[in-house]
Amino acid sequence: MHSTTMLKRFCVISLVLLVLVGGSNLAVANAETINIAVPTDPDSFDPTRSVAAATAEIAFNIYEGLVKSTPDGQVTGALASHWEIDPSLKIYTFYLREAYFHNGSRVTAADVVNALNRARDPEISQRAGNYQAIDSVSAQGDNQVIVELKEPYAPLLYELTELAAAVYPKESAGLANRPIGTGPYKLEEWRPNQYIKLTRFDQHWSEQQPFFADVYFRIMPDYNSAVVSLKTGSIDLIPRLEASLFHQVQGVPNLAVYAAPMNLVQLLAVNNARPALSDLRVRQAIAMAINRDQIIIGAAWGQAEKLYTGLSPAMPEFYNSNLEDLLPYEPARAQALLQEAGYANLELTMTLPSAYPLHVQTGEIIADQLRRVGINVKIEIVEWGTWLEKVYTQRDYDLSIIGLTGKLDPHTILSRYVSTNSRNFTNFNSPEFDRLISEGISVSGPERRSIYDQAQEIMTREVAGVFIMDPMQINVLNAQIKGWQSYPVYVIDVAALYK
Amino acid sequence: MRYLRDRIISLVVTLFLISAVTFFTVNVLPGDPAILILGTEGDPERLDSLRQELGLHQHALVRFTDWLRGLLSGNLGRSIRYSVEIGPLIRNALPVTLLLAVASVGLALLISIPIGIGCAVRQGSFLETVSLLLTQLGMALPSFWLGFLLIHLFALELGLLPPAGFSSGASLILPALALAIPRAAVLTRVVRSSMIDTLSQDYIRTARSKGLPQHLVLYKHALKNAAVSIASVAGVHLTQLLGGTIVIEQVFGLPGLGQLLLAAALQRDLPLVQGLVVISAALILMVNFGVDLVLLGLDPRLRYE
């Protein structure tokens, strides 16, 4: 029996070893700890560098700008307690409140000036383009910051809510992985592919301290395992769950589901510069061949709102809801238009980004719908890096599907389709649209709304792209956790959560 | 000694070739890191200066020799994706993959040796038929699917083990099992056939006729001889796993080399891809070397070839 005991001993030892070796890193279950599943690591915590939406939703808890967004898409004070706008609409004076950085130093006007000047410097900031309306930023004393604009610019306050305009200490380096902000949470540890740990910042200016002391954003690339982890209690929150998993969390007793429009505009990008597609009739035929209801059921499991414009209904103040009948789903008319344009047998290629199953599935359904009106669509699925280079940067494509993340101000979203904009990857070219967009920044109130109503009508009628849907953001929480707030931008407001 | 020297030379040459091939392949792939960093929201105007910052304006050959020089001085450079030194990134991920690979092959051996021997001893029995059927099934099951089944059974239904993430050694049990089962199936067949082979040899008959008890004949004489082919197949599996646990790491959310490599490749983080490929290749070559040494120890005949 000697060797069987040996074998047994070997079994036991190896199992014990297996348990011990990893045991050093045991997560402590604590009432004041919250575990949040996110699919990828942030790109960079340096506000001048980061462009990823995944970073912004975590960084919302770490950094603050002069102002921040509210769940209903409005702007409220953050580091600035209040502000004044000069009647010329060109001078903004921000009054700073008493606030501290995570390193303990007091926030001064000089820090704000430095951060904003870096944010608008094209040599430094990845998002400098959004701040070109600013002429100068200056400090008056320690507690006042004056922003002077070249021209009146209505989106300014909204753009100051972005991570790119966050404030950090004047003398700071290495923010990419050691962020120093003023938010309710500070970064404790970042282990790539594993977790980002935040801890409560006790010197935060708000009167009410957040409930959770420790926050783990756990990197879980597979949503299936994240859902199981949520059900077994090792994860407390999955923001933006894939729609295909909705049925797995719906009606589960200990889970709470919050669905809201994502403010993401999914569109069929139509390259307006391609010979056949430069013919308006062909673009309109494509738009009228598309059945959005079918797509939303087939690709988004019914969890989305139909779109007929480049803005999402998540922005009720500016969303033009009267465009549904402009180019309705009418395959017969689509076919007639194609005949008329002399493209009865059109061949097009649709390039789809494999990283986004929603867009790939949408593309497959659309290809089928287009075939029914006589457009032969060849599908080409490429990886994200290739998509960005070929489709987005070189604009070498016929058709594609992509989602553009929403912002709080319509200008930030719609200016992309201005003919001279470097991000106008559909090559849309309408002088009338260009004129409206440049007018929209200097007016306010109903006048501004009417300008964007017209602009949206033009981009839909002249088919800058075919706007398909705004998918729902499906946020799932352990039902014990209360206080979830869905934002129309990428935000996970951990400070609002409690048990 | 000469053997050792030859092995080391071939190891260095292989590593060099592997890193050169990876570097130039990743280089010609479409999509450059600067474009990926900017995504759909960054300013395209930033592209040129970003390329400059990342050193992408230099010729590929210059970048490759710079990288090699760094490597020789033990510096793997900085990751573009994570903006940190590559050394510590790999150091954190390496133990996860290493443990996972070793545990999977270990588990596979633990499962396959007793079953394989059982089948060899009782040829034609009901046990053998069932085992062979199960191995057929085991070989056909993809690991990631097994992973989902195991998560559902052990984590969701029974609540015994963590479903995903890496918090303790227990986190590795399910992924190791998912990787081990298909391998155990293959190994069972190897154990069985090499044991059948060995058991028909003359010296086994001699051992039996000496009156040695069955377990001594099996485990001392026969298994030792059969171990040569078992060890070489197990070695192949180990090397495969060192470079190929990407899918299982995704499914179980394990922070191993596979996940790091995937993130690096998708983001065209060339320095990180290079570092990972060289480290994994070195590891695989070393394991191969180790397996060779074990085989030498097991089979004296190999020493004279």
mmCIF file of N, CA and C in Angstrom, chain A residues 267-273 277-288 290 292 308 326-327 337 399 417 426-430 456-467:
data_model
loop_
_atom_site.group_PDB
_atom_site.id
_atom_site.type_symbol
_atom_site.label_atom_id
_atom_site.label_comp_id
_atom_site.label_asym_id
_atom_site.label_seq_id
_atom_site.Cartn_x
_atom_site.Cartn_y
_atom_site.Cartn_z
ATOM 1 N N LEU A 267 -24.734 54.486 -35.151
ATOM 2 C CA LEU A 267 -25.116 54.862 -36.500
ATOM 3 C C LEU A 267 -24.506 53.938 -37.544
ATOM 4 N N LEU A 268 -25.212 53.889 -38.684
ATOM 5 C CA LEU A 268 -24.633 53.274 -39.859
ATOM 6 C C LEU A 268 -23.882 54.405 -40.541
ATOM 7 N N ALA A 269 -22.549 54.351 -40.443
ATOM 8 C CA ALA A 269 -21.749 55.403 -41.062
ATOM 9 C C ALA A 269 -21.741 55.163 -42.559
ATOM 10 N N VAL A 270 -22.111 56.209 -43.295
ATOM 11 C CA VAL A 270 -22.165 56.106 -44.759
ATOM 12 C C VAL A 270 -21.116 57.073 -45.293
ATOM 13 N N ASN A 271 -20.112 56.565 -45.945
ATOM 14 C CA ASN A 271 -19.027 57.417 -46.414
ATOM 15 C C ASN A 271 -19.511 58.291 -47.577
ATOM 16 N N ASN A 272 -19.866 59.538 -47.244
ATOM 17 C CA ASN A 272 -20.444 60.471 -48.217
ATOM 18 C C ASN A 272 -19.518 60.789 -49.388
ATOM 19 N N ALA A 273 -18.244 60.430 -49.252
ATOM 20 C CA ALA A 273 -17.294 60.782 -50.314
ATOM 21 C C ALA A 273 -17.135 59.675 -51.358
ATOM 22 N N LEU A 277 -22.080 56.752 -53.122
ATOM 23 C CA LEU A 277 -22.722 57.273 -51.915
ATOM 24 C C LEU A 277 -22.756 58.794 -51.869
ATOM 25 N N SER A 278 -22.048 59.433 -52.783
ATOM 26 C CA SER A 278 -22.118 60.897 -52.814
ATOM 27 C C SER A 278 -23.438 61.335 -53.442
ATOM 28 N N ASP A 279 -24.151 60.390 -54.062
ATOM 29 C CA ASP A 279 -25.478 60.658 -54.621
ATOM 30 C C ASP A 279 -26.504 60.596 -53.487
ATOM 31 N N LEU A 280 -27.125 61.741 -53.232
ATOM 32 C CA LEU A 280 -28.066 61.816 -52.107
ATOM 33 C C LEU A 280 -29.152 60.747 -52.195
ATOM 34 N N ARG A 281 -29.600 60.451 -53.440
ATOM 35 C CA ARG A 281 -30.681 59.467 -53.596
ATOM 36 C C ARG A 281 -30.257 58.090 -53.082
ATOM 37 N N VAL A 282 -29.000 57.757 -53.313
ATOM 38 C CA VAL A 282 -28.524 56.452 -52.844
ATOM 39 C C VAL A 282 -28.495 56.418 -51.314
ATOM 40 N N ARG A 283 -28.000 57.505 -50.726
ATOM 41 C CA ARG A 283 -27.955 57.541 -49.257
ATOM 42 C C ARG A 283 -29.364 57.471 -48.676
ATOM 43 N N GLN A 284 -30.290 58.201 -49.310
ATOM 44 C CA GLN A 284 -31.659 58.172 -48.798
ATOM 45 C C GLN A 284 -32.289 56.793 -48.981
ATOM 46 N N ALA A 285 -31.931 56.138 -50.087
ATOM 47 C CA ALA A 285 -32.450 54.779 -50.311
ATOM 48 C C ALA A 285 -31.963 53.856 -49.201
ATOM 49 N N ILE A 286 -30.691 53.997 -48.842
ATOM 50 C CA ILE A 286 -30.140 53.163 -47.758
ATOM 51 C C ILE A 286 -30.923 53.427 -46.477
ATOM 52 N N ALA A 287 -31.152 54.722 -46.181
ATOM 53 C CA ALA A 287 -31.863 55.071 -44.943
ATOM 54 C C ALA A 287 -33.268 54.466 -44.932
ATOM 55 N N MET A 288 -33.917 54.439 -46.113
ATOM 56 C CA MET A 288 -35.295 53.953 -46.147
ATOM 57 C C MET A 288 -35.394 52.435 -46.236
ATOM 58 N N ILE A 290 -33.883 50.593 -44.058
ATOM 59 C CA ILE A 290 -33.531 50.071 -42.732
ATOM 60 C C ILE A 290 -34.711 50.024 -41.774
ATOM 61 N N ARG A 292 -35.543 49.624 -38.139
ATOM 62 C CA ARG A 292 -34.896 49.717 -36.826
ATOM 63 C C ARG A 292 -35.499 48.751 -35.802
ATOM 64 N N TYR A 308 -33.447 58.754 -34.902
ATOM 65 C CA TYR A 308 -33.532 59.262 -36.270
ATOM 66 C C TYR A 308 -32.636 60.484 -36.435
ATOM 67 N N LEU A 326 -39.276 61.495 -41.755
ATOM 68 C CA LEU A 326 -38.514 62.143 -42.817
ATOM 69 C C LEU A 326 -38.065 61.129 -43.862
ATOM 70 N N LEU A 327 -37.426 60.041 -43.413
ATOM 71 C CA LEU A 327 -37.021 58.958 -44.308
ATOM 72 C C LEU A 327 -37.453 57.642 -43.659
ATOM 73 N N LEU A 337 -35.728 54.777 -55.659
ATOM 74 C CA LEU A 337 -34.674 55.790 -55.626
ATOM 75 C C LEU A 337 -33.378 55.264 -56.244
ATOM 76 N N LEU A 399 -19.353 51.507 -45.846
ATOM 77 C CA LEU A 399 -20.319 51.525 -44.759
ATOM 78 C C LEU A 399 -19.667 50.961 -43.507
ATOM 79 N N TYR A 417 -19.814 66.523 -37.441
ATOM 80 C CA TYR A 417 -20.275 66.376 -38.828
ATOM 81 C C TYR A 417 -20.044 67.633 -39.664
ATOM 82 N N THR A 426 -17.541 60.506 -41.667
ATOM 83 C CA THR A 426 -18.487 60.121 -42.715
ATOM 84 C C THR A 426 -18.393 61.080 -43.898
ATOM 85 N N ASN A 427 -17.482 62.051 -43.833
ATOM 86 C CA ASN A 427 -17.278 63.025 -44.906
ATOM 87 C C ASN A 427 -18.559 63.763 -45.262
ATOM 88 N N PHE A 428 -19.366 64.034 -44.259
ATOM 89 C CA PHE A 428 -20.615 64.761 -44.499
ATOM 90 C C PHE A 428 -20.271 66.191 -44.900
ATOM 91 N N ASN A 429 -20.988 66.701 -45.894
ATOM 92 C CA ASN A 429 -20.654 68.030 -46.373
ATOM 93 C C ASN A 429 -21.919 68.806 -46.698
ATOM 94 N N SER A 430 -22.320 69.672 -45.754
ATOM 95 C CA SER A 430 -23.506 70.500 -45.978
ATOM 96 C C SER A 430 -23.210 71.911 -45.471
ATOM 97 N N GLN A 456 -30.286 69.063 -36.961
ATOM 98 C CA GLN A 456 -30.581 67.632 -36.914
ATOM 99 C C GLN A 456 -31.406 67.205 -38.118
ATOM 100 N N GLU A 457 -32.318 68.087 -38.528
ATOM 101 C CA GLU A 457 -33.145 67.736 -39.675
ATOM 102 C C GLU A 457 -32.273 67.581 -40.933
ATOM 103 N N ILE A 458 -31.305 68.486 -41.084
ATOM 104 C CA ILE A 458 -30.436 68.408 -42.259
ATOM 105 C C ILE A 458 -29.609 67.125 -42.242
ATOM 106 N N MET A 459 -29.030 66.810 -41.077
ATOM 107 C CA MET A 459 -28.155 65.629 -41.064
ATOM 108 C C MET A 459 -28.940 64.345 -41.272
ATOM 109 N N THR A 460 -30.225 64.373 -40.922
ATOM 110 C CA THR A 460 -31.038 63.185 -41.163
ATOM 111 C C THR A 460 -31.483 63.121 -42.628
ATOM 112 N N ARG A 461 -31.956 64.275 -43.151
ATOM 113 C CA ARG A 461 -32.457 64.280 -44.524
ATOM 114 C C ARG A 461 -31.340 64.030 -45.531
ATOM 115 N N GLU A 462 -30.168 64.621 -45.259
ATOM 116 C CA GLU A 462 -29.066 64.460 -46.203
ATOM 117 C C GLU A 462 -28.155 63.285 -45.851
ATOM 118 N N VAL A 463 -28.551 62.548 -44.838
ATOM 119 C CA VAL A 463 -27.915 61.292 -44.452
ATOM 120 C C VAL A 463 -26.406 61.429 -44.191
ATOM 121 N N ALA A 464 -26.091 62.155 -43.110
ATOM 122 C CA ALA A 464 -24.709 62.180 -42.618
ATOM 123 C C ALA A 464 -24.333 60.761 -42.211
ATOM 124 N N GLY A 465 -25.330 60.039 -41.792
ATOM 125 C CA GLY A 465 -25.232 58.631 -41.423
ATOM 126 C C GLY A 465 -26.665 58.214 -41.182
ATOM 127 N N VAL A 466 -26.916 56.910 -41.054
ATOM 128 C CA VAL A 466 -28.261 56.503 -40.684
ATOM 129 C C VAL A 466 -28.224 56.185 -39.195
ATOM 130 N N PHE A 467 -28.948 56.981 -38.416
ATOM 131 C CA PHE A 467 -28.893 56.818 -36.965
ATOM 132 C C PHE A 467 -29.830 55.694 -36.556
#
